[in-house]
Each structure stands twice: as C-alpha cells, then as structure tokens.
Amino acid sequence: MRTWPGTAVMGILNVTPDSFSDGGAYADHQAAIERGVAMAEQGALFVDVGGESTRPGAEPVTPEVEAERVVPVVEALAQKTEAIISIDTCKAEVARCALEAGAHLVNDVTGLRNPWLVELCAEFGVPAVIMHMQGEPRTMQRQPHYDDVVVEVGGFLTEAAERALQAGLPDLFIDPGIGFGKTPEHNLELLRALPLLMAQGMKVLVGGSRKSTIEYLAGPSRPADRDPGSIALHLHAASCGAAVVRVHDVAGHVQALAVWERLRE
C-alpha cells in the first residue's frame, strides 16, 4: 500500500441499480468505468467499486450477480487508471474475482467477520477496510442500541484489526461505520470521538457522504443535495487525522481538502 500525506479521497462507485444516492446511474458497465476514470482524474487516490447496495432495508444479491456487476469495472479501472482499486464486498467469492481482476484492497462493511475473507486478503497480500455495522442492511436501522457507542465500536474495531493483522494482512483501515446500525446521535458521538480512534495508531477511514445524518443536522432530504454538509463532516474527520474519506463528490472534496491543508501550513 502506497503512503500519502494528509487525508486521501476514496471515490464511491456503486455499480448497482438501487443505490441510495445515485439511483443506479452507474449500473451500466461503461458508465461505471467512465465515472471511475473521472474520479481518478479528479484526484481520488482510491476508487471503491461496489455491486451490492448496503442502504437501510437493502436485499442481498447472490455472489454471481455481484461479481458480474463489478469484475468488468474493476478490470478496466485497474488498466486505465493509477488509482488504488477497492472492492466493496463482504463475500469472499466476489473479493477473489475482483482481486484476480486487479483490485488492490478489500472494503468489508461487515468488519471481516468472515474468516474466509481474512484468509483471502492474507493470501493475496492486500489490505482491508474493517467497518463496524450493528446488524445487517435489512435491519440495521431498526432501533439500534448501544450502552456506550464509542466504547463498543472502538472495541470491536480494535479486536477485529488485531485478528486481521495476526492472520497476515499487510495493512488495514478501520471505519466506525457512520450510518450503519446507528442513530444520528450515535453518529455524532462517534465523529466527535474520532481522536480516540486515531489514538489506537491505526489508519482511520470515515464515510459520511450524503448520509441521513447530514439531513438530521442541516435539513436537505435529497441525498444529492447533501454534498456541502458531507464536505464539512469530512473536513472535521481530516482535522482529527483521518487517513481517508469515502465520498461521492470527489472534485469538491479534493478542492476543499487542498484549501484546508494549505491554510494549516
């Protein structure tokens, strides 16, 4: 895994017909490839390709369907760009196909709970993103509860990261999972506690782009109208030391981070 100063941008590329944000705009392979190339040209260090929606209430798809959606896109982007290509999946079968097609990183919203996925990352010598999610997409927003969200999420991520490193992964990122089995107040507690996650010494990825917490804080009901709030949230994450922010609006975030970083000199 290459290194970089400051906070890098990961572009979200949903190759699905039912994304909460873009409504399937990139379900077509060619449209997805063009969008991924554009993200890299706009300054995304990572392009994260996903073939299964994880929006609240989403239904799962088979590994075969998911792989058919993502593998041609991963293969093309690995050839056409210098970006780090991430495969957003919790299925070892899909991850293997994507890694064989040229992906460099596995982004797992289920936090590497699947031991086969851990073994696969170790086999290919690739890093992973370990994200926290309470429940699963179909049910995660049905009254999520924590006694102490910061302690519980932090503990899960630390333990999962230790297991992954012991299994042979070369590197990893931890992601508190904003919006995944959490109320807006839970999300705010986690965002305010980001320095505690940074103190664990691991790379932290934050993905709050266009999520309902932005609506809760500032009002816009349409996900596409939440980019200004997303930039504000991610600048906060950068100020806490986040290694990566995962975003829809790549150009806007790259510009905002560049200005913010110069002002801090």
XYZ file of N, CA and C in Angstrom:
795
model
N 0.848 -1.197 0.000
C 0.000 0.000 0.000
C 0.878 1.240 0.000
N 0.656 2.127 -0.959
C 1.437 3.359 -1.005
C 1.056 4.268 0.166
N 1.933 5.181 0.475
C 1.656 6.140 1.548
C 1.351 7.501 0.942
N 0.763 8.392 1.750
C 0.396 9.722 1.274
C 0.328 10.656 2.465
N 0.574 11.940 2.230
C 0.417 12.911 3.312
C -1.043 13.324 3.448
N -1.441 13.712 4.633
C -2.782 14.251 4.825
C -3.877 13.221 4.643
N -5.028 13.693 4.201
C -6.220 12.863 4.060
C -6.500 12.608 2.586
N -6.562 11.339 2.206
C -6.842 10.968 0.820
C -8.336 10.812 0.600
N -8.733 10.870 -0.669
C -10.138 10.742 -1.058
C -10.362 9.387 -1.723
N -11.406 8.697 -1.267
C -11.868 7.464 -1.903
C -13.196 7.765 -2.588
N -13.249 7.579 -3.883
C -14.480 7.812 -4.624
C -15.400 6.603 -4.567
N -16.684 6.849 -4.350
C -17.684 5.788 -4.262
C -18.237 5.506 -5.655
N -18.133 4.259 -6.083
C -18.646 3.863 -7.395
C -19.601 2.678 -7.206
N -20.892 2.985 -7.136
C -21.916 1.972 -6.919
C -22.402 1.422 -8.248
N -22.020 0.181 -8.549
C -22.428 -0.457 -9.800
C -23.681 -1.284 -9.501
N -24.714 -0.584 -9.055
C -25.950 -1.241 -8.617
C -27.152 -0.478 -9.175
N -28.286 -1.156 -9.308
C -29.490 -0.464 -9.787
C -30.254 0.244 -8.679
N -29.817 0.105 -7.414
C -30.625 0.584 -6.295
C -29.816 1.327 -5.250
N -28.804 2.064 -5.675
C -28.024 2.864 -4.737
C -28.891 3.948 -4.115
N -28.680 4.217 -2.825
C -29.486 5.248 -2.158
C -29.184 6.632 -2.710
N -27.982 6.831 -3.238
C -27.557 8.174 -3.615
C -27.750 8.489 -5.092
N -27.278 7.585 -5.965
C -27.295 7.919 -7.388
C -28.365 7.186 -8.176
N -29.157 6.350 -7.499
C -30.307 5.732 -8.154
C -29.975 4.843 -9.325
N -28.803 4.229 -9.319
C -28.441 3.310 -10.387
C -27.840 3.966 -11.603
N -27.321 5.177 -11.460
C -26.752 5.893 -12.608
C -25.565 5.173 -13.220
N -24.897 4.313 -12.420
C -23.688 3.644 -12.911
C -23.855 2.130 -12.947
N -25.098 1.664 -13.068
C -25.337 0.230 -13.160
C -24.812 -0.338 -14.477
N -24.741 0.498 -15.510
C -24.168 0.088 -16.791
C -22.648 0.077 -16.680
N -22.016 -0.995 -17.176
C -20.566 -1.130 -17.035
C -19.807 0.054 -17.630
N -20.176 0.473 -18.825
C -19.434 1.552 -19.462
C -19.586 2.855 -18.703
N -20.792 3.139 -18.217
C -20.998 4.346 -17.420
C -20.177 4.293 -16.137
N -20.101 3.117 -15.529
C -19.320 2.964 -14.304
C -17.833 3.157 -14.571
N -17.346 2.601 -15.653
C -15.915 2.747 -15.986
C -15.587 4.215 -16.241
N -16.425 4.897 -16.985
C -16.187 6.312 -17.269
C -16.200 7.132 -15.979
N -17.117 6.815 -15.083
C -17.181 7.533 -13.810
C -15.939 7.250 -12.969
N -15.488 6.013 -12.932
C -14.286 5.683 -12.183
C -13.054 6.380 -12.717
N -12.912 6.426 -14.026
C -11.785 7.141 -14.635
C -11.846 8.626 -14.280
N -13.051 9.187 -14.341
C -13.209 10.605 -13.993
C -12.826 10.863 -12.539
N -13.220 9.994 -11.641
C -12.852 10.156 -10.231
C -11.337 10.175 -10.054
N -10.651 9.254 -10.720
C -9.195 9.218 -10.629
C -8.590 10.509 -11.173
N -9.118 10.998 -12.281
C -8.610 12.235 -12.870
C -8.886 13.436 -11.969
N -9.969 13.383 -11.196
C -10.304 14.481 -10.287
C -9.471 14.458 -9.001
N -8.734 13.391 -8.790
C -7.845 13.350 -7.637
C -8.137 12.286 -6.611
N -9.048 11.364 -6.886
C -9.298 10.267 -5.955
C -8.102 9.329 -5.936
N -7.542 9.087 -4.761
C -6.455 8.113 -4.645
C -7.019 6.701 -4.737
N -8.246 6.518 -4.235
C -8.929 5.224 -4.252
C -10.230 5.347 -5.047
N -10.597 4.275 -5.727
C -11.935 4.143 -6.292
C -12.521 2.857 -5.727
N -13.652 2.990 -5.037
C -14.271 1.879 -4.312
C -15.464 1.371 -5.103
N -15.350 0.165 -5.654
C -16.357 -0.399 -6.551
C -17.230 -1.386 -5.786
N -18.541 -1.121 -5.767
C -19.460 -1.997 -5.057
C -20.601 -2.468 -5.925
N -20.981 -3.735 -5.777
C -22.044 -4.305 -6.595
C -23.252 -4.770 -5.822
N -23.331 -4.419 -4.527
C -24.496 -4.775 -3.723
C -24.840 -3.596 -2.831
N -26.056 -3.115 -2.908
C -26.456 -1.978 -2.097
C -26.467 -2.350 -0.619
N -25.946 -1.438 0.214
C -25.992 -1.633 1.668
C -26.812 -0.526 2.326
N -27.700 0.104 1.558
C -28.583 1.095 2.135
C -29.525 0.420 3.135
N -30.080 1.144 4.090
C -31.026 0.533 5.025
C -32.169 -0.149 4.296
N -32.432 -1.393 4.665
C -33.510 -2.161 4.057
C -33.136 -2.896 2.784
N -31.882 -2.781 2.345
C -31.481 -3.400 1.082
C -31.523 -4.925 1.180
N -31.925 -5.554 0.075
C -31.934 -7.011 -0.010
C -30.595 -7.490 -0.569
N -30.098 -8.624 -0.089
C -28.835 -9.139 -0.610
C -28.964 -9.667 -2.028
N -27.830 -9.760 -2.717
C -27.796 -10.384 -4.036
C -26.829 -11.557 -3.986
N -26.914 -12.422 -4.972
C -26.040 -13.600 -4.998
C -24.620 -13.193 -5.359
N -23.628 -14.004 -4.979
C -22.254 -13.710 -5.386
C -22.100 -13.619 -6.898
N -22.839 -14.442 -7.626
C -22.730 -14.440 -9.087
C -23.176 -13.104 -9.670
N -24.314 -12.599 -9.194
C -24.813 -11.311 -9.677
C -23.853 -10.191 -9.300
N -23.388 -10.201 -8.064
C -22.481 -9.147 -7.610
C -21.186 -9.152 -8.412
N -20.626 -10.331 -8.638
C -19.380 -10.422 -9.398
C -19.562 -9.954 -10.836
N -20.691 -10.316 -11.438
C -20.943 -9.882 -12.822
C -21.006 -8.366 -12.919
N -21.502 -7.734 -11.865
C -21.584 -6.269 -11.865
C -20.209 -5.614 -11.743
N -19.367 -6.143 -10.874
C -18.161 -5.401 -10.515
C -16.890 -5.801 -11.259
N -16.759 -7.071 -11.612
C -15.462 -7.525 -12.143
C -15.060 -6.797 -13.425
N -15.937 -6.626 -14.425
C -15.505 -5.897 -15.623
C -15.079 -4.460 -15.320
N -15.718 -3.842 -14.336
C -15.383 -2.461 -13.972
C -14.025 -2.421 -13.279
N -13.804 -3.320 -12.337
C -12.509 -3.386 -11.655
C -11.383 -3.612 -12.655
N -11.581 -4.565 -13.547
C -10.547 -4.893 -14.522
C -10.208 -3.691 -15.399
N -11.225 -2.989 -15.866
C -10.991 -1.827 -16.725
C -10.300 -0.705 -15.967
N -10.730 -0.420 -14.744
C -10.137 0.682 -13.980
C -8.701 0.377 -13.581
N -8.404 -0.886 -13.299
C -7.027 -1.259 -12.970
C -6.095 -1.019 -14.152
N -6.633 -1.126 -15.355
C -5.832 -0.920 -16.557
C -5.776 0.549 -16.979
N -6.861 1.284 -16.713
C -6.983 2.639 -17.237
C -6.542 3.738 -16.272
N -6.373 3.432 -14.988
C -6.055 4.459 -14.002
C -4.893 4.019 -13.121
N -4.351 4.995 -12.393
C -3.326 4.721 -11.393
C -3.934 4.641 -9.995
N -5.253 4.740 -9.902
C -5.922 4.718 -8.603
C -5.777 3.356 -7.941
N -5.871 3.369 -6.620
C -5.967 2.125 -5.861
C -7.416 1.658 -5.976
N -7.635 0.487 -6.536
C -8.985 -0.012 -6.761
C -9.397 -0.864 -5.570
N -10.494 -0.457 -4.959
C -11.040 -1.146 -3.797
C -12.295 -1.893 -4.206
N -12.451 -3.121 -3.703
C -13.682 -3.862 -3.932
C -14.500 -3.838 -2.646
N -15.700 -3.288 -2.749
C -16.598 -3.134 -1.614
C -17.509 -4.351 -1.560
N -17.135 -5.347 -0.746
C -17.901 -6.581 -0.675
C -17.656 -7.264 0.658
N -18.618 -8.103 1.053
C -18.424 -8.949 2.231
C -18.333 -10.418 1.843
N -18.320 -10.700 0.547
C -18.312 -12.083 0.056
C -16.920 -12.464 -0.448
N -16.367 -13.544 0.083
C -15.033 -13.972 -0.317
C -14.983 -14.337 -1.797
N -16.077 -14.918 -2.321
C -16.085 -15.306 -3.732
C -15.963 -14.086 -4.634
N -16.682 -13.029 -4.294
C -16.632 -11.800 -5.083
C -15.275 -11.129 -4.934
N -14.772 -11.092 -3.720
C -13.464 -10.475 -3.491
C -12.377 -11.182 -4.285
N -12.413 -12.511 -4.322
C -11.396 -13.243 -5.080
C -11.446 -12.868 -6.561
N -12.638 -12.846 -7.123
C -12.773 -12.486 -8.541
C -12.247 -11.073 -8.794
N -12.557 -10.145 -7.887
C -12.124 -8.762 -8.067
C -10.613 -8.632 -7.905
N -10.033 -9.339 -6.939
C -8.579 -9.279 -6.749
C -7.857 -9.883 -7.949
N -8.395 -10.953 -8.492
C -7.796 -11.541 -9.690
C -7.921 -10.601 -10.885
N -8.940 -9.725 -10.874
C -9.143 -8.759 -11.963
C -8.303 -7.503 -11.789
N -7.641 -7.360 -10.629
C -6.753 -6.217 -10.455
C -7.026 -5.335 -9.266
N -8.006 -5.659 -8.426
C -8.266 -4.849 -7.230
C -7.087 -4.941 -6.261
N -6.923 -3.862 -5.471
C -5.779 -3.766 -4.567
C -6.170 -3.771 -3.094
N -7.459 -3.730 -2.795
C -7.924 -3.505 -1.430
C -9.332 -4.074 -1.296
N -9.646 -4.640 -0.127
C -10.989 -5.141 0.150
C -11.631 -4.258 1.215
N -12.818 -3.756 0.915
C -13.573 -2.911 1.839
C -14.803 -3.703 2.284
N -14.797 -4.146 3.553
C -15.837 -5.044 4.038
C -16.694 -4.367 5.096
N -17.963 -4.106 4.776
C -18.843 -3.423 5.720
C -19.199 -4.300 6.911
N -18.939 -5.611 6.824
C -19.237 -6.491 7.951
C -18.034 -6.695 8.865
N -16.959 -5.954 8.635
C -15.852 -5.945 9.583
C -14.985 -7.184 9.594
N -14.844 -7.850 8.456
C -14.030 -9.060 8.342
C -14.470 -10.141 9.323
N -15.774 -10.247 9.532
C -16.274 -11.334 10.377
C -16.141 -12.693 9.686
N -16.088 -12.682 8.357
C -15.960 -13.915 7.581
C -14.491 -14.349 7.555
N -14.134 -15.459 8.209
C -12.719 -15.868 8.243
C -12.160 -16.183 6.868
N -13.026 -16.609 5.927
C -12.546 -16.884 4.577
C -12.080 -15.605 3.888
N -12.721 -14.502 4.207
C -12.310 -13.229 3.616
C -10.977 -12.774 4.199
N -10.781 -13.007 5.479
C -9.492 -12.697 6.105
C -8.383 -13.510 5.439
N -8.619 -14.800 5.286
C -7.616 -15.667 4.661
C -7.334 -15.233 3.224
N -8.361 -14.803 2.521
C -8.179 -14.369 1.135
C -7.293 -13.131 1.059
N -7.544 -12.151 1.922
C -6.709 -10.946 1.932
C -5.263 -11.297 2.243
N -5.059 -12.202 3.195
C -3.699 -12.628 3.522
C -3.059 -13.353 2.343
N -3.832 -14.196 1.667
C -3.315 -14.937 0.511
C -2.838 -13.995 -0.590
N -3.625 -12.953 -0.872
C -3.282 -12.021 -1.943
C -2.351 -10.909 -1.452
N -2.149 -10.829 -0.148
C -1.272 -9.795 0.405
C -1.823 -8.394 0.241
N -3.145 -8.257 0.418
C -3.777 -6.947 0.237
C -4.342 -6.453 1.567
N -4.407 -5.137 1.751
C -5.023 -4.571 2.945
C -6.546 -4.673 2.877
N -7.180 -4.325 3.999
C -8.637 -4.327 4.060
C -9.111 -3.130 4.857
N -10.343 -2.735 4.585
C -11.056 -1.773 5.423
C -12.001 -2.577 6.308
N -11.858 -2.409 7.618
C -12.717 -3.090 8.580
C -13.725 -2.072 9.102
N -14.991 -2.283 8.773
C -16.025 -1.335 9.187
C -16.920 -1.954 10.251
N -17.442 -1.108 11.143
C -18.396 -1.568 12.147
C -19.817 -1.387 11.633
N -20.623 -2.419 11.797
C -22.050 -2.332 11.491
C -22.797 -3.153 12.531
N -23.800 -2.560 13.151
C -24.670 -3.319 14.050
C -25.808 -3.907 13.226
N -25.950 -5.238 13.264
C -26.967 -5.886 12.460
C -26.521 -6.078 11.023
N -27.466 -6.035 10.097
C -27.163 -6.151 8.665
C -28.093 -5.197 7.918
N -27.804 -4.900 6.653
C -28.503 -3.796 5.981
C -30.020 -3.831 6.070
N -30.614 -5.015 6.010
C -32.081 -5.070 6.030
C -32.664 -4.600 7.360
N -31.898 -4.741 8.437
C -32.458 -4.472 9.768
C -31.681 -3.458 10.588
N -30.558 -2.951 10.064
C -29.628 -2.212 10.916
C -30.195 -0.910 11.485
N -31.194 -0.332 10.841
C -31.732 0.929 11.340
C -33.031 0.761 12.135
N -33.320 -0.471 12.528
C -34.487 -0.718 13.364
C -34.085 -0.595 14.832
N -34.176 0.604 15.332
C -33.893 0.902 16.733
C -32.512 0.413 17.189
N -31.441 0.874 16.550
C -30.102 0.485 17.016
C -29.865 0.970 18.439
N -29.178 0.153 19.225
C -28.953 0.480 20.641
C -27.515 0.164 21.039
N -26.938 1.049 21.836
C -25.621 0.841 22.440
C -25.677 1.351 23.872
N -24.957 0.682 24.754
C -24.771 1.243 26.093
C -23.773 2.388 26.033
N -22.720 2.218 25.234
C -21.721 3.267 25.002
C -21.174 3.064 23.595
N -21.693 3.827 22.646
C -21.370 3.583 21.243
C -19.882 3.733 20.959
N -19.221 4.680 21.600
C -17.794 4.892 21.333
C -16.977 3.708 21.833
N -17.256 3.257 23.039
C -16.522 2.130 23.607
C -16.786 0.850 22.813
N -18.052 0.606 22.469
C -18.405 -0.637 21.786
C -17.855 -0.685 20.361
N -17.999 0.407 19.637
C -17.478 0.433 18.264
C -15.952 0.380 18.274
N -15.337 1.158 19.146
C -13.877 1.146 19.231
C -13.337 -0.219 19.616
N -13.999 -0.883 20.563
C -13.554 -2.211 20.974
C -13.660 -3.226 19.860
N -14.779 -3.186 19.133
C -14.945 -4.107 18.007
C -13.851 -3.899 16.968
N -13.603 -2.650 16.604
C -12.616 -2.365 15.555
C -11.213 -2.770 15.985
N -10.859 -2.506 17.229
C -9.532 -2.867 17.715
C -9.327 -4.378 17.686
N -10.319 -5.118 18.183
C -10.203 -6.575 18.205
C -10.151 -7.157 16.794
N -11.007 -6.646 15.909
C -11.021 -7.152 14.531
C -9.707 -6.846 13.829
N -9.155 -5.675 14.081
C -7.886 -5.302 13.460
C -6.754 -6.192 13.959
N -6.736 -6.460 15.247
C -5.685 -7.325 15.794
C -5.753 -8.721 15.193
N -6.959 -9.264 15.057
C -7.105 -10.600 14.455
C -6.633 -10.604 13.005
N -6.988 -9.556 12.277
C -6.604 -9.499 10.869
C -5.092 -9.404 10.697
N -4.464 -8.580 11.498
C -3.008 -8.444 11.397
C -2.313 -9.746 11.802
N -2.826 -10.404 12.819
C -2.250 -11.687 13.231
C -2.421 -12.750 12.158
N -3.489 -12.622 11.350
C -3.732 -13.575 10.270
C -2.852 -13.327 9.054
N -2.139 -12.195 9.027
C -1.196 -11.950 7.947
C -1.523 -10.826 7.001
N -2.571 -10.028 7.286
C -2.834 -8.882 6.420
C -1.696 -7.886 6.525
N -1.265 -7.305 5.402
C -0.130 -6.389 5.444
C -0.458 -5.021 6.014
N -1.714 -4.632 5.963
C -2.115 -3.305 6.422
C -3.638 -3.286 6.484
N -4.200 -2.268 7.159
C -5.650 -2.157 7.214
C -6.070 -0.753 7.607
N -7.347 -0.500 7.399
C -8.009 0.727 7.835
C -9.168 0.318 8.728
N -9.496 1.154 9.702
C -10.706 0.933 10.481
C -11.696 2.048 10.168
N -12.978 1.689 10.159
C -14.054 2.600 9.758
C -15.173 2.481 10.789
N -15.528 3.559 11.485
C -16.573 3.461 12.513
C -17.966 3.191 11.973
N -18.155 3.251 10.669
C -19.438 2.861 10.075
C -20.546 3.862 10.318
N -20.297 5.112 9.944
C -21.327 6.146 10.101
C -22.578 5.728 9.325
N -23.728 5.686 10.027
C -24.987 5.344 9.376
C -25.292 3.870 9.277
N -24.411 3.008 9.765
C -24.629 1.571 9.683
C -25.018 1.030 11.056
N -26.333 0.957 11.299
C -26.802 0.485 12.586
C -26.572 1.502 13.686
N -26.834 2.766 13.369
C -26.599 3.846 14.333
C -27.616 4.962 14.099
N -28.051 5.589 15.168
C -28.905 6.767 15.059
C -28.028 7.972 14.714
N -28.640 9.080 14.297
C -27.839 10.288 14.085
C -27.024 10.692 15.313
N -27.593 10.540 16.500
C -26.843 10.900 17.705
C -25.662 9.965 17.926
N -25.838 8.675 17.633
C -24.699 7.757 17.701
C -23.594 8.207 16.742
N -24.004 8.589 15.521
C -23.025 9.043 14.534
C -22.262 10.268 15.033
N -22.976 11.212 15.638
C -22.321 12.413 16.150
C -21.349 12.076 17.272
N -21.728 11.156 18.143
C -20.818 10.759 19.215
C -19.534 10.164 18.639
N -19.681 9.337 17.627
C -18.501 8.719 17.014
C -17.635 9.751 16.307
N -18.261 10.677 15.605
C -17.489 11.697 14.899
C -16.733 12.589 15.884
N -17.360 12.922 16.991
C -16.679 13.737 17.995
C -15.555 12.965 18.682
N -15.666 11.632 18.692
C -14.667 10.801 19.367
C -13.592 10.280 18.415
N -13.550 10.779 17.177
C -12.539 10.293 16.227
C -11.115 10.360 16.771
N -10.733 11.403 17.525
C -9.363 11.393 18.067
C -9.053 10.162 18.912
N -10.049 9.585 19.564
C -9.811 8.376 20.351
C -9.484 7.196 19.441
N -10.168 7.113 18.278
C -9.830 6.062 17.323
C -8.435 6.268 16.750
N -8.096 7.519 16.464
C -6.761 7.806 15.931
C -5.677 7.394 16.936
N -6.008 7.515 18.222
C -5.024 7.220 19.256
C -4.640 5.746 19.282
N -5.432 4.886 18.616
C -5.093 3.467 18.561
C -3.915 3.201 17.616
N -3.539 4.219 16.836
C -2.382 4.073 15.961
C -2.689 3.441 14.617
N -3.972 3.261 14.296
C -4.341 2.670 13.018
C -4.890 3.730 12.072
N -4.842 3.434 10.787
C -5.398 4.340 9.790
C -6.923 4.306 9.890
N -7.536 5.477 9.913
C -8.987 5.566 10.049
C -9.589 6.087 8.748
N -10.641 5.418 8.293
C -11.423 5.855 7.140
C -12.783 6.311 7.653
N -13.261 7.436 7.143
C -14.572 7.952 7.534
C -15.420 8.129 6.276
N -16.642 7.589 6.327
C -17.549 7.687 5.191
C -18.910 8.218 5.611
N -19.068 9.525 5.572
C -20.351 10.122 5.931
C -21.070 10.745 4.749
N -20.586 10.456 3.545
C -21.058 11.162 2.360
C -22.548 10.966 2.099
N -23.270 12.083 2.028
C -24.689 12.129 1.661
C -25.597 11.322 2.585
N -25.138 10.970 3.757
C -25.939 10.127 4.640
C -26.980 10.947 5.390
N -27.930 10.233 5.997
C -29.073 10.908 6.608
C -28.677 11.779 7.790
N -27.497 11.560 8.354
C -27.026 12.451 9.419
C -26.897 13.885 8.917
N -26.556 14.050 7.640
C -26.482 15.392 7.061
C -27.868 16.033 7.056
N -28.874 15.246 6.697
C -30.252 15.750 6.757
C -30.624 16.108 8.195
N -30.268 15.256 9.135
C -30.568 15.488 10.547
C -29.948 16.803 11.031
N -28.747 17.095 10.569
C -28.041 18.289 11.029
C -28.430 19.553 10.271
N -28.700 19.404 8.965
C -28.822 20.611 8.141
C -30.075 20.680 7.285
N -30.836 19.590 7.147
C -32.133 19.701 6.507
C -32.342 19.082 5.148
N -31.342 18.985 4.246
C -31.654 18.517 2.892
C -32.098 17.055 2.881
N -33.263 16.804 2.317
C -33.809 15.451 2.307
C -33.274 14.618 1.145
N -32.927 15.268 0.028
C -32.404 14.522 -1.123
C -30.917 14.253 -0.932
N -30.476 12.979 -1.032
C -29.048 12.700 -0.871
C -28.153 13.546 -1.775
N -28.585 13.791 -3.003
C -27.754 14.554 -3.936
C -27.536 15.993 -3.494
N -28.360 16.497 -2.555
C -28.222 17.875 -2.066
C -27.354 17.974 -0.817
N -26.736 16.866 -0.413
C -26.013 16.840 0.856
C -24.499 16.956 0.714
N -24.000 17.319 -0.468
C -22.548 17.397 -0.638
C -21.887 18.476 0.217
N -22.454 19.685 0.360
C -21.805 20.673 1.230
C -21.657 20.169 2.668
N -22.710 19.553 3.193
C -22.622 19.000 4.537
C -21.641 17.856 4.619
N -21.556 17.062 3.561
C -20.598 15.962 3.524
C -19.164 16.484 3.591
N -18.896 17.564 2.858
C -17.558 18.155 2.885
C -17.228 18.658 4.288
N -18.205 19.313 4.939
C -17.964 19.799 6.300
C -17.655 18.641 7.247
N -18.434 17.579 7.142
C -18.207 16.411 8.003
C -16.820 15.838 7.772
N -16.419 15.735 6.509
C -15.137 15.114 6.208
C -13.959 16.026 6.513
N -14.148 17.343 6.465
C -13.080 18.239 6.925
C -12.873 18.080 8.434
N -13.966 17.863 9.154
C -13.823 17.556 10.580
C -13.013 16.274 10.758
N -13.323 15.243 9.975
C -12.575 13.990 10.074
C -11.101 14.206 9.748
N -10.838 15.001 8.717
C -9.445 15.295 8.364
C -8.729 16.025 9.495
N -9.430 16.947 10.154
C -8.819 17.692 11.253
C -8.475 16.783 12.424
N -9.181 15.653 12.517
C -8.896 14.673 13.572
C -7.803 13.687 13.165
N -7.406 13.706 11.892
C -6.335 12.830 11.433
C -6.758 11.666 10.584
N -7.981 11.691 10.021
C -8.434 10.585 9.172
C -7.490 10.397 7.992
N -7.184 9.147 7.695
C -6.306 8.844 6.564
C -7.049 8.934 5.242
N -8.350 8.581 5.257
C -9.141 8.522 4.029
C -10.561 8.972 4.346
N -11.178 9.697 3.413
C -12.614 9.957 3.468
C -13.237 9.364 2.206
N -14.367 8.712 2.396
C -15.037 7.992 1.302
C -16.223 8.852 0.851
N -16.228 9.264 -0.438
C -17.128 10.335 -0.859
C -17.748 10.063 -2.231
N -18.868 10.757 -2.478
C -19.474 10.768 -3.811
C -18.899 11.904 -4.654
N -18.804 13.091 -4.071
C -18.339 14.281 -4.783
C -16.822 14.386 -4.662
N -16.122 13.716 -5.566
C -14.661 13.674 -5.493
C -14.061 15.057 -5.723
N -14.473 15.731 -6.789
C -13.871 17.021 -7.131
C -14.050 18.028 -6.004
N -15.245 18.099 -5.420
C -15.493 19.038 -4.335
C -14.645 18.746 -3.113
N -14.488 17.480 -2.767
C -13.682 17.126 -1.599
C -12.194 17.370 -1.839
N -11.712 17.027 -3.022
C -10.293 17.260 -3.322
C -9.970 18.748 -3.215
N -10.836 19.590 -3.759
C -10.613 21.028 -3.690
C -10.668 21.523 -2.242
N -11.677 21.100 -1.495
C -11.821 21.552 -0.111
C -10.641 21.116 0.742
N -10.190 19.898 0.574
C -9.056 19.413 1.357
C -7.766 20.141 0.989
N -7.601 20.460 -0.303
C -6.400 21.183 -0.722
C -6.336 22.562 -0.070
N -7.470 23.274 -0.046
C -7.506 24.601 0.582
C -7.276 24.476 2.079
N -7.967 23.541 2.700
C -7.838 23.334 4.146
C -6.396 23.016 4.544
N -5.747 22.158 3.763
C -4.366 21.774 4.086
C -3.413 22.963 3.942
N -3.621 23.798 2.917
C -2.745 24.970 2.751
C -2.943 25.961 3.880
N -4.178 26.123 4.347
C -4.437 27.060 5.434
C -3.806 26.618 6.745
N -3.506 25.337 6.858
C -2.914 24.825 8.090
C -1.394 24.928 8.093
N -0.803 25.316 6.972
C 0.672 25.380 6.895
C 1.230 26.485 7.779
